[in-house]
Coordinates of N, CA and C in Angstrom, one line a residue:
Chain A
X1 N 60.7 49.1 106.0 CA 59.7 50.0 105.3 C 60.2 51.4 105.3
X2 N 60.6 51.9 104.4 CA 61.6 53.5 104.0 C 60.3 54.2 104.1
X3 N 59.0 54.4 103.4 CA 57.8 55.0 103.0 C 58.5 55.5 101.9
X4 N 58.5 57.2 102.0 CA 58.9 57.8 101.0 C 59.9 58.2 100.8
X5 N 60.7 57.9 99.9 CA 62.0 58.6 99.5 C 62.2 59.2 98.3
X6 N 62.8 60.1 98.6 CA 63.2 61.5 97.9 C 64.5 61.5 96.9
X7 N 65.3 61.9 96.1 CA 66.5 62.0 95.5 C 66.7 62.9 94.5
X8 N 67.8 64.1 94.5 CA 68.6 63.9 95.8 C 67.9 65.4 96.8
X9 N 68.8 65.1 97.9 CA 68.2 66.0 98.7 C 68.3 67.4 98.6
X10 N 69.7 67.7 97.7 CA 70.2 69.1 97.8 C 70.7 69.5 96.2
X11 N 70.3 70.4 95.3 CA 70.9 70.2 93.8 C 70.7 72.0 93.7
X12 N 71.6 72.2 93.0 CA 72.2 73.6 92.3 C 72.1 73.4 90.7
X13 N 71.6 74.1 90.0 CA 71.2 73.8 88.7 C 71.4 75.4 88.3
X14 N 71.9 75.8 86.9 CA 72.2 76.8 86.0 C 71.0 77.1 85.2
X15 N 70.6 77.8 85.1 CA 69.2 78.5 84.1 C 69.2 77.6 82.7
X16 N 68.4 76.8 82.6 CA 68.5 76.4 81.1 C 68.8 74.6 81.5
X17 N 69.0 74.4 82.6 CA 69.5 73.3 82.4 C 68.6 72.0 83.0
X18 N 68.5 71.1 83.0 CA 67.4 70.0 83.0 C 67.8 69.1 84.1
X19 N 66.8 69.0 85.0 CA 67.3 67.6 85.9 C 65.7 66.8 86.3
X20 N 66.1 65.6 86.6 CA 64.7 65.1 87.4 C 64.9 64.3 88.9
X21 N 63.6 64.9 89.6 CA 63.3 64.5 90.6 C 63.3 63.4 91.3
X22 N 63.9 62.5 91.5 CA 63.4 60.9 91.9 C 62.3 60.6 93.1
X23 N 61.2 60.0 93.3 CA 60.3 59.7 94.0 C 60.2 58.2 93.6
X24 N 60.3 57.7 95.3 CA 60.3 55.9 95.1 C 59.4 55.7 96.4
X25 N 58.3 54.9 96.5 CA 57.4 55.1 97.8 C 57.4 53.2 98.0
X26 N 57.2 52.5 99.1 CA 56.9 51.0 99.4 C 55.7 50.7 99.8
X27 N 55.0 51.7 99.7 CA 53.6 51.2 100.3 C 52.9 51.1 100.0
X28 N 52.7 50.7 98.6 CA 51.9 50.2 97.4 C 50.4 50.8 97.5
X29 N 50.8 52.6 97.6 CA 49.9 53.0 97.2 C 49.7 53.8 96.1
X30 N 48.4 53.8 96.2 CA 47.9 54.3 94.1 C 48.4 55.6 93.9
X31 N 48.1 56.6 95.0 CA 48.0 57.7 94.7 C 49.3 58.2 95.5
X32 N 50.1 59.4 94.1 CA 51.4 59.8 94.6 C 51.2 61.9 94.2
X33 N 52.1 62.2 94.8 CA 51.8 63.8 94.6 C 53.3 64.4 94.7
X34 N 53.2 65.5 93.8 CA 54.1 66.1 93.8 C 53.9 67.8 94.3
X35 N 55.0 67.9 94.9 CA 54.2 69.5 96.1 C 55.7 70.5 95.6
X36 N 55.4 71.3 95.8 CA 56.8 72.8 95.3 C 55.9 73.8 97.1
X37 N 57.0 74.3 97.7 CA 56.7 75.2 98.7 C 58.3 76.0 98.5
X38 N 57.5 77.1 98.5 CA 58.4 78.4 98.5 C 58.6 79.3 99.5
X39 N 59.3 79.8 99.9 CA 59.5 80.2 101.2 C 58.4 81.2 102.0
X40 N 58.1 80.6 103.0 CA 56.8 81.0 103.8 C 55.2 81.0 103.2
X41 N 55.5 79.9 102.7 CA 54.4 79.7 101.6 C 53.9 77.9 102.3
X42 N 52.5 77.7 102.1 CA 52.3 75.9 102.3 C 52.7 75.9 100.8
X43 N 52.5 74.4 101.0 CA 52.7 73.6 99.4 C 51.3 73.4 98.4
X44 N 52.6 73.3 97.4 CA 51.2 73.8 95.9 C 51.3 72.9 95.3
X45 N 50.3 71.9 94.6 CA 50.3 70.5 94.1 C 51.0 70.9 92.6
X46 N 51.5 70.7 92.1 CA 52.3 70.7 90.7 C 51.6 69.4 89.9
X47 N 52.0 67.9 90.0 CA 51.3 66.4 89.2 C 51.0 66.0 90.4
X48 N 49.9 65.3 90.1 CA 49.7 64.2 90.6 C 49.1 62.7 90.2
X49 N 48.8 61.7 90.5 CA 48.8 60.1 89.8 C 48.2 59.5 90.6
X50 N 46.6 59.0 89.9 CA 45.8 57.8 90.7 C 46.1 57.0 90.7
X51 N 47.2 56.4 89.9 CA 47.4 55.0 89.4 C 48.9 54.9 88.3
X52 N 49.4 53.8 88.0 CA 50.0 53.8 87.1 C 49.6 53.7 85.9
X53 N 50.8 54.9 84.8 CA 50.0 55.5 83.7 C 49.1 56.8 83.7
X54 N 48.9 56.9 84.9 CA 47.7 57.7 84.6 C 48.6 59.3 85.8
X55 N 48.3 60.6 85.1 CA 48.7 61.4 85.5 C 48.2 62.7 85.5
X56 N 48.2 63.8 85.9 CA 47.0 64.9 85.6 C 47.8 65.8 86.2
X57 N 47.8 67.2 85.6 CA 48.0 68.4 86.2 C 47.3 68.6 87.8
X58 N 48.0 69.4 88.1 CA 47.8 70.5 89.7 C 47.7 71.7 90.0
X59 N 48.0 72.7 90.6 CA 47.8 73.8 90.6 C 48.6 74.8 89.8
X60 N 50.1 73.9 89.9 CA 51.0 74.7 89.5 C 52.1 73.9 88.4
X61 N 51.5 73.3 87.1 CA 52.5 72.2 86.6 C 53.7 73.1 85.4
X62 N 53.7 74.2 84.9 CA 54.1 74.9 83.9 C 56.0 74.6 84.3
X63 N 56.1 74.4 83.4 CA 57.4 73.8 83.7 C 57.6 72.3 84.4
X64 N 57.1 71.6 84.0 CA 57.4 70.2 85.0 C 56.6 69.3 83.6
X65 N 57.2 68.1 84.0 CA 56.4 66.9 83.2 C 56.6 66.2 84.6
X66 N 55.9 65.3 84.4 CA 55.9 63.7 84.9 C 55.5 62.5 84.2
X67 N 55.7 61.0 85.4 CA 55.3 59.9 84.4 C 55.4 59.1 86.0
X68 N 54.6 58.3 85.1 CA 54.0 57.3 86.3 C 53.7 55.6 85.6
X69 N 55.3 55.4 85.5 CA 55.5 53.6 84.7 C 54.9 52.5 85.8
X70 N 55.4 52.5 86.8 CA 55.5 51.6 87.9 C 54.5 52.4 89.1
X71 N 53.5 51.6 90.1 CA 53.3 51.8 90.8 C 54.4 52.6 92.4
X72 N 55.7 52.0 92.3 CA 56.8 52.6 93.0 C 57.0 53.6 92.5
X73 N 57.1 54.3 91.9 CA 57.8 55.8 91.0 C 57.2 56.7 90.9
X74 N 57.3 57.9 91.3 CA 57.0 58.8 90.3 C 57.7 60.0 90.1
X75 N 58.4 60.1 88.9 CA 59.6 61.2 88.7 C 59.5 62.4 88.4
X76 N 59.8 63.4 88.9 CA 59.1 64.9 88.1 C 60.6 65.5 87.5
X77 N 60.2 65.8 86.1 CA 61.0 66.0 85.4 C 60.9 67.9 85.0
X78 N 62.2 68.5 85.5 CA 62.7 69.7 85.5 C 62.9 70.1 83.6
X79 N 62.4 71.2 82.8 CA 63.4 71.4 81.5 C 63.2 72.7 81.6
X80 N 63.9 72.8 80.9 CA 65.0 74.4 81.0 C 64.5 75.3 82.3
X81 N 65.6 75.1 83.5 CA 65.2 75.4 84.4 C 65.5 77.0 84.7
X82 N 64.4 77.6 85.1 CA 64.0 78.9 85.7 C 64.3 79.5 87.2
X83 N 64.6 80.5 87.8 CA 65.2 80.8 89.1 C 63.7 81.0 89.6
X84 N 62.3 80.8 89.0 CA 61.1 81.0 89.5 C 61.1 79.5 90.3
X85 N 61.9 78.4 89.8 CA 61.2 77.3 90.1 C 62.5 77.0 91.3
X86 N 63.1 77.3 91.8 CA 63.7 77.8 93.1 C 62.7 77.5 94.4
X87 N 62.7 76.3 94.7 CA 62.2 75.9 96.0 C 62.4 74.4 96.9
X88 N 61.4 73.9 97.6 CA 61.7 72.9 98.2 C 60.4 72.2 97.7
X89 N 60.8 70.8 97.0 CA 59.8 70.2 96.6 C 59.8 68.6 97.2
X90 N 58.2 68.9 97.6 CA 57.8 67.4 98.2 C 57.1 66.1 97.2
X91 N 57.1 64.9 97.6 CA 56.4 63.9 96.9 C 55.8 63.7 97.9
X92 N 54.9 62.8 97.5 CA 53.7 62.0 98.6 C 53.2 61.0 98.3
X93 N 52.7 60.5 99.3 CA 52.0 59.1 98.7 C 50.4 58.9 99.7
X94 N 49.5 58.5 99.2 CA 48.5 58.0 99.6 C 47.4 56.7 99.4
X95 N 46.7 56.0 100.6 CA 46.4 54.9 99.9 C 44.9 55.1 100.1
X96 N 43.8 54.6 99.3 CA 42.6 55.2 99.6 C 42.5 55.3 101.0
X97 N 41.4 56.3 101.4 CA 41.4 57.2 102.6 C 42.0 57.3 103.2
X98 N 43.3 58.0 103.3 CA 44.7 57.3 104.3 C 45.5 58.8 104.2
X99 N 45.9 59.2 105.3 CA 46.6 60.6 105.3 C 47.8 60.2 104.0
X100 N 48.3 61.3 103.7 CA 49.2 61.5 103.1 C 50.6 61.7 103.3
X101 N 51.9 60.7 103.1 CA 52.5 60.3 103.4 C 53.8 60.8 103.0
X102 N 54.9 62.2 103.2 CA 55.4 62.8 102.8 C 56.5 62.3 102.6
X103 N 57.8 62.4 101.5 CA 59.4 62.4 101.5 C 59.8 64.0 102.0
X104 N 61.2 63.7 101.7 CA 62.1 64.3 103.5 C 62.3 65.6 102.4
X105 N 61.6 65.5 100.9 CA 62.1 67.0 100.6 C 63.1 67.4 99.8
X106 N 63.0 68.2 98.9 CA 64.0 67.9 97.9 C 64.9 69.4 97.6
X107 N 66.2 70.4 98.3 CA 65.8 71.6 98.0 C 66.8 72.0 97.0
X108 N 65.8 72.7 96.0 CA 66.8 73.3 94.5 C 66.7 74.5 94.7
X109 N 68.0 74.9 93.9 CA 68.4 75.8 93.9 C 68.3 76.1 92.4
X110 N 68.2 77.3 91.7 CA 68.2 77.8 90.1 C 68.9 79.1 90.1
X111 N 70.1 79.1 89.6 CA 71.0 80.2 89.5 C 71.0 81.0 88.0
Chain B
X1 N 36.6 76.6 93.5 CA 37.8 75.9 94.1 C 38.0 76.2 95.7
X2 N 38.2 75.1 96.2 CA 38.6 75.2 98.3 C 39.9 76.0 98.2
X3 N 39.5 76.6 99.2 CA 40.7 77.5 99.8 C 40.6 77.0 101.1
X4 N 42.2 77.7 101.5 CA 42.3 77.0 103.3 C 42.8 78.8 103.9
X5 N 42.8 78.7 104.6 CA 43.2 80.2 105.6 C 43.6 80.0 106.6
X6 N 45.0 80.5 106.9 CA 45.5 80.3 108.6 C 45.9 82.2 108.8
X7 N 45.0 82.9 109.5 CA 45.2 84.3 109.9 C 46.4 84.5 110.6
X8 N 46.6 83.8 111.2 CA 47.9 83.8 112.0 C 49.6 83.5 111.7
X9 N 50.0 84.3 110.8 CA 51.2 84.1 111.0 C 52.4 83.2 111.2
X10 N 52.4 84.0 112.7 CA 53.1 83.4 113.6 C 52.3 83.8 115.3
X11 N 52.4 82.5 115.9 CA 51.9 82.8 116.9 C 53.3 82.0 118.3
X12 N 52.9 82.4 119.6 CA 53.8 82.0 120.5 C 53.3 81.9 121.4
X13 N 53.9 80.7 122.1 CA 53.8 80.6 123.8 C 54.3 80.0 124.3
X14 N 54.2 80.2 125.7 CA 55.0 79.8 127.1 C 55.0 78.3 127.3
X15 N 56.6 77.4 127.1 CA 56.1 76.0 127.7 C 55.7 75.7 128.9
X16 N 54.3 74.8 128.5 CA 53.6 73.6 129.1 C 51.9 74.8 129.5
X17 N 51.8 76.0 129.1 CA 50.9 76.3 128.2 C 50.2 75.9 126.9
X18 N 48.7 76.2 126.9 CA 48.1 75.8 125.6 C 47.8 76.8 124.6
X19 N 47.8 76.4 123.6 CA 48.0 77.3 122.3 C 46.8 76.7 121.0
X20 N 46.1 77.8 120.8 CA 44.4 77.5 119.6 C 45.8 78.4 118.2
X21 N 45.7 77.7 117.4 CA 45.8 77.7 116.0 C 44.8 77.7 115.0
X22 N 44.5 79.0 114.5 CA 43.2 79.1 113.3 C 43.1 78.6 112.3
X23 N 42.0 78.0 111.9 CA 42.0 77.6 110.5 C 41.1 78.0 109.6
X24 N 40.4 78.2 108.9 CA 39.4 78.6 108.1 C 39.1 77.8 107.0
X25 N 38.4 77.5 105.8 CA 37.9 76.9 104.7 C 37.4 77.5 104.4
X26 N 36.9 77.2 102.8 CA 35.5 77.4 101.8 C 35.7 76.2 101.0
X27 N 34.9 75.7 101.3 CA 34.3 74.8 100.0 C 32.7 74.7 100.1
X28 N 32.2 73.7 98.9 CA 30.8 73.7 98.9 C 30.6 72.4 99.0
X29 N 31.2 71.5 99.0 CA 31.1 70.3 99.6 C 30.6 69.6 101.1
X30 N 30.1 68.5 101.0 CA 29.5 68.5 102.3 C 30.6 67.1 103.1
X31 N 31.3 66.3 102.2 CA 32.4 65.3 102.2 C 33.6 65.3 102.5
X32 N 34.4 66.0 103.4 CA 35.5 66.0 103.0 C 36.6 65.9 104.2
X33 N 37.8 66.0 104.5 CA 38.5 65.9 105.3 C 39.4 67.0 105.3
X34 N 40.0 67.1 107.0 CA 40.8 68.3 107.1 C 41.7 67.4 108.2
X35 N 43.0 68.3 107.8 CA 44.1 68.0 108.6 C 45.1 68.9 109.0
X36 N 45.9 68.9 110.1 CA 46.7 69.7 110.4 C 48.1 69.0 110.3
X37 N 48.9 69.2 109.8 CA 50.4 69.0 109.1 C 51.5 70.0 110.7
X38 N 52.6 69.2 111.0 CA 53.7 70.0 111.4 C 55.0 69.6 110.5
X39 N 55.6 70.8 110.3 CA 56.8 71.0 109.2 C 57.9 71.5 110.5
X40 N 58.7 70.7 111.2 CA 59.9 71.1 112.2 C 61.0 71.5 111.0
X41 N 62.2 72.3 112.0 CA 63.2 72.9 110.8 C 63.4 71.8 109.9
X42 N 63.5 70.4 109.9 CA 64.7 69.0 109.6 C 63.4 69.3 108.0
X43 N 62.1 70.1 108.3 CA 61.4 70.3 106.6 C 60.0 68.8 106.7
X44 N 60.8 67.7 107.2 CA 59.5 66.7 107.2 C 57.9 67.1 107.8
X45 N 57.1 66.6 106.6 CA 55.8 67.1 107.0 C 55.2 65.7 107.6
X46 N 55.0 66.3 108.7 CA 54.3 65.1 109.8 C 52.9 65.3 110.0
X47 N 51.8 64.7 110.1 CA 50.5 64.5 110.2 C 50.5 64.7 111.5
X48 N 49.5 66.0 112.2 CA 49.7 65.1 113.6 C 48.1 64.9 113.9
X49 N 47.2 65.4 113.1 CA 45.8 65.0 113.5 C 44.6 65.3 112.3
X50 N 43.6 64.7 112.4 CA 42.6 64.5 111.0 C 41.3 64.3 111.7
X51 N 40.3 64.8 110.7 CA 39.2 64.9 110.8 C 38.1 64.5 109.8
X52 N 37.2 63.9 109.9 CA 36.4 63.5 108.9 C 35.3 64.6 109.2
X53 N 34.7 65.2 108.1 CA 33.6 66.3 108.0 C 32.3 65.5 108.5
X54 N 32.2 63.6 108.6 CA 30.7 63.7 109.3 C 30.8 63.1 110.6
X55 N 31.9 63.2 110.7 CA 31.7 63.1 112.4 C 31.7 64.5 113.0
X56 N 31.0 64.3 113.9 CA 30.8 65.2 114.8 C 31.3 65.6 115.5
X57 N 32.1 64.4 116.7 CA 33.0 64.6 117.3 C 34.4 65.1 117.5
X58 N 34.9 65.9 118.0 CA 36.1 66.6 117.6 C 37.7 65.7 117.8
X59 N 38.2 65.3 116.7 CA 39.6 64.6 116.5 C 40.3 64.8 117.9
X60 N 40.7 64.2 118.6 CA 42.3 64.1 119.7 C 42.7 63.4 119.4
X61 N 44.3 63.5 119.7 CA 45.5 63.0 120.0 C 46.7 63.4 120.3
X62 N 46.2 63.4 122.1 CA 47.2 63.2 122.8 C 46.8 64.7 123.3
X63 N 48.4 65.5 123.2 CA 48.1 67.0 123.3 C 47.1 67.6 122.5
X64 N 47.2 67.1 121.2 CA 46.3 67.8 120.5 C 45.0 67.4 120.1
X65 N 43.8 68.7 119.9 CA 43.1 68.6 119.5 C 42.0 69.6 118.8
X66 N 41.4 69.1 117.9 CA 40.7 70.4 117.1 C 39.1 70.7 117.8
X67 N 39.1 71.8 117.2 CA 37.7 72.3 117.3 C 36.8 72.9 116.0
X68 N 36.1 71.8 115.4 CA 35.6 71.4 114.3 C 34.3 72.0 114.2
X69 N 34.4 73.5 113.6 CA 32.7 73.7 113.6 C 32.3 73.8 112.3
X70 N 31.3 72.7 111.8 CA 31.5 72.5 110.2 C 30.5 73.6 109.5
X71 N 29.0 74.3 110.3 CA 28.6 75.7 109.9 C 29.6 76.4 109.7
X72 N 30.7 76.8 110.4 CA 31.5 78.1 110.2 C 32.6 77.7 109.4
X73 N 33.0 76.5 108.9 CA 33.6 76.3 108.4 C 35.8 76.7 109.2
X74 N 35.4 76.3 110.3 CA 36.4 76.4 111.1 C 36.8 75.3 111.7
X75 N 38.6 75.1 112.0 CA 39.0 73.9 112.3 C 40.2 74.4 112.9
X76 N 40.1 75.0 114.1 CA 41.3 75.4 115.2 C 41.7 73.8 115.6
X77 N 43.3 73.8 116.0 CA 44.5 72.8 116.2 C 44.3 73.6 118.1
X78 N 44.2 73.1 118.8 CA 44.5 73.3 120.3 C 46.1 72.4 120.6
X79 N 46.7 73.3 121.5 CA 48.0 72.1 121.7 C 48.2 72.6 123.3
X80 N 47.5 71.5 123.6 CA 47.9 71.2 125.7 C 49.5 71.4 125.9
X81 N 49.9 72.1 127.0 CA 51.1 71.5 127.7 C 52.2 71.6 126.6
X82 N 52.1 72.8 126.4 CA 52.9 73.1 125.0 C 54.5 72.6 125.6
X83 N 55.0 71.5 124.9 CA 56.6 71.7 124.5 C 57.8 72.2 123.7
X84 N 59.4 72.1 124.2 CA 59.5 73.0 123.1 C 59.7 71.8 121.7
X85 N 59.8 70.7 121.8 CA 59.6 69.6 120.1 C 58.4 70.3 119.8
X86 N 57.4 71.2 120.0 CA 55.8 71.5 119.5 C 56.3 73.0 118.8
X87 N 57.6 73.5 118.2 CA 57.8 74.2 117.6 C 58.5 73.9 116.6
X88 N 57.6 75.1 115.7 CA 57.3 74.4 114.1 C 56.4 75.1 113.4
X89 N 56.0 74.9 112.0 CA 55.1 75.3 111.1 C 54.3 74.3 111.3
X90 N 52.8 75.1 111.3 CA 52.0 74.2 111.1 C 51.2 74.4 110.1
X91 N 50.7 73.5 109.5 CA 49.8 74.0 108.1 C 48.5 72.8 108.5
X92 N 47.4 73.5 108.1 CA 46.3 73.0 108.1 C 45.9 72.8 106.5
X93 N 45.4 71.7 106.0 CA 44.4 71.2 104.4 C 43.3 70.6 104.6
X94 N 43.0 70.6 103.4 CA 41.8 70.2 103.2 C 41.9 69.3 102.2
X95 N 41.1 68.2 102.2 CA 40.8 67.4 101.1 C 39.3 67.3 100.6
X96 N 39.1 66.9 99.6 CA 37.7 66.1 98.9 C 37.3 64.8 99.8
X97 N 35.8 64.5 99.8 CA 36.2 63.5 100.4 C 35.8 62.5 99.4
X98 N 35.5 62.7 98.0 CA 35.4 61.9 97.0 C 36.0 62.8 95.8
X99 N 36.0 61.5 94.4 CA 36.2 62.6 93.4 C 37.4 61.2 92.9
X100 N 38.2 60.7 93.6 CA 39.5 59.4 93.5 C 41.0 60.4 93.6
X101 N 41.3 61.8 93.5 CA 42.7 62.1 93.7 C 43.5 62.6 94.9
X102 N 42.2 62.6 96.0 CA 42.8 63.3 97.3 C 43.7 64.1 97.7
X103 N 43.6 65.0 96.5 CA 44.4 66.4 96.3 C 44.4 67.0 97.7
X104 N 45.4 67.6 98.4 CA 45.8 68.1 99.5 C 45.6 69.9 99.6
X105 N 44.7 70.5 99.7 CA 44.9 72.0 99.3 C 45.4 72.8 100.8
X106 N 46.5 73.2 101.0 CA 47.2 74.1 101.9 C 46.6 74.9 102.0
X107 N 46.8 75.6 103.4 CA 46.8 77.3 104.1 C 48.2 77.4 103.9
X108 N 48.6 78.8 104.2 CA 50.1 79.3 104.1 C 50.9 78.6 105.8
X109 N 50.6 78.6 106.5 CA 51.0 77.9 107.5 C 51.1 79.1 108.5
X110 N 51.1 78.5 110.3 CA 51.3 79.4 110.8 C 52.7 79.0 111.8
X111 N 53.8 80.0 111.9 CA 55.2 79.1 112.5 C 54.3 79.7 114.1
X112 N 54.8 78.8 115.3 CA 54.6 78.4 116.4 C 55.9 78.4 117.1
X113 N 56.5 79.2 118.1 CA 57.7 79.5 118.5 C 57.1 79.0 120.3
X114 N 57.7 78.1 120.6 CA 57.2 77.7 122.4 C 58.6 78.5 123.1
X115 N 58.3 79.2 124.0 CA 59.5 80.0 125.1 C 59.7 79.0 126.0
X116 N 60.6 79.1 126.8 CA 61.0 77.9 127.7 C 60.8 78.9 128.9

């Protein structure tokens, strides 16, 4: 049982340029989250997903898409990348009333 | 919208000393849950204890434990017998306790340095 995994752990990316997040969870839960923390800062919800298919803004989504095909997945997708969005981004997972269940973290860099 | 508050910084203490960590809230809800998160350097955010807004009783485990006063909207993290693995960020949230997305809303966190 992995819980949550992350991919990849460490990425350098050039202004302008596009990448996506991988989030893969086993614990066949509904609800998955996507977090951005910037230095000395907690984390800021960006997407989040009740369910597959279904997906909804967060505090912070400007720059980001997502999608939510499969209950296991949920990808957050980077376009034209900004040195604002320079941080460490978390996924999560939860299953009704059930703490929230973090990956190990994802840290980008935007040059 | 809920906000979370941790006044504190950074706080410190002596191992196998105990250490109160602040928390604060606002919401208008009467449902909901709170937790305290530790983030060690390795970045993983680990749950170390939770709280349901209608119990009464105050959450433990283990070393730790809160002090849940739901008039004041306060939810101090106590940590017994401080070690030095009990250094780290700690962030305290808040959740809804309905609504279906169990959105996680952060404090800024407060780092916790144990002296040996």
């Amino acid at each position: 049982n992995a819980g949550v995994t992350q991919t990849p752990k460490f990425r350098i990316l050039k202004i302008g340029q596009s990448m996506t997040l991988q989030c893969t969870q086993d614990m066949n839960h509904n609800y998955m989250y996507w977090y951005r923390q910037d230095p000395g800062m907690g984390l800021k919800l960006i997407y989040y997903s009740v369910g597959a298919g279904i997906t909804d803004k967060g505090e912070v989504p400007n720059g980001y898409n997502v999608s939510r095909s499969t209950t296991e997945d949920f990808p957050l997708r980077l376009e034209l990348a900004a040195p604002s969005q320079t941080s460490v981004y978390f996924c999560a997972s939860s299953g009704s009333y059930n703490e929230q269940f973090f990956g190990p973290g994802t840290r980008l860099t935007v040059l | 919208a809920q906000t979370v508050t941790q006044s504190q910084p950074e706080m410190s203490v002596q191992e196998a000393e105990t250490v109160t960590l602040s928390c604060t809230y606002d919401t208008s809800e009467s449902d909901y849950y709170l937790f305290w998160y530790k983030q060690p350097p390795s970045r993983q955010m680990i749950l170390v204890i939770r709280q349901e807004a209608y119990k009464q009783q105050n959450a433990t485990e283990n070393r730790f434990s809160v002090n849940f006063q739901k008039a004041a909207k306060s939810f101090s993290l106590k940590i017994s017998d401080s070690q030095l693995g009990d250094a780290a960020m700690y962030f305290c949230a808040y959740r809804p306790g309905q609504g279906g997305s169990e959105k996680l809303v952060f404090g800024k966190g407060t780092k916790l340095t144990v002296n040996p």
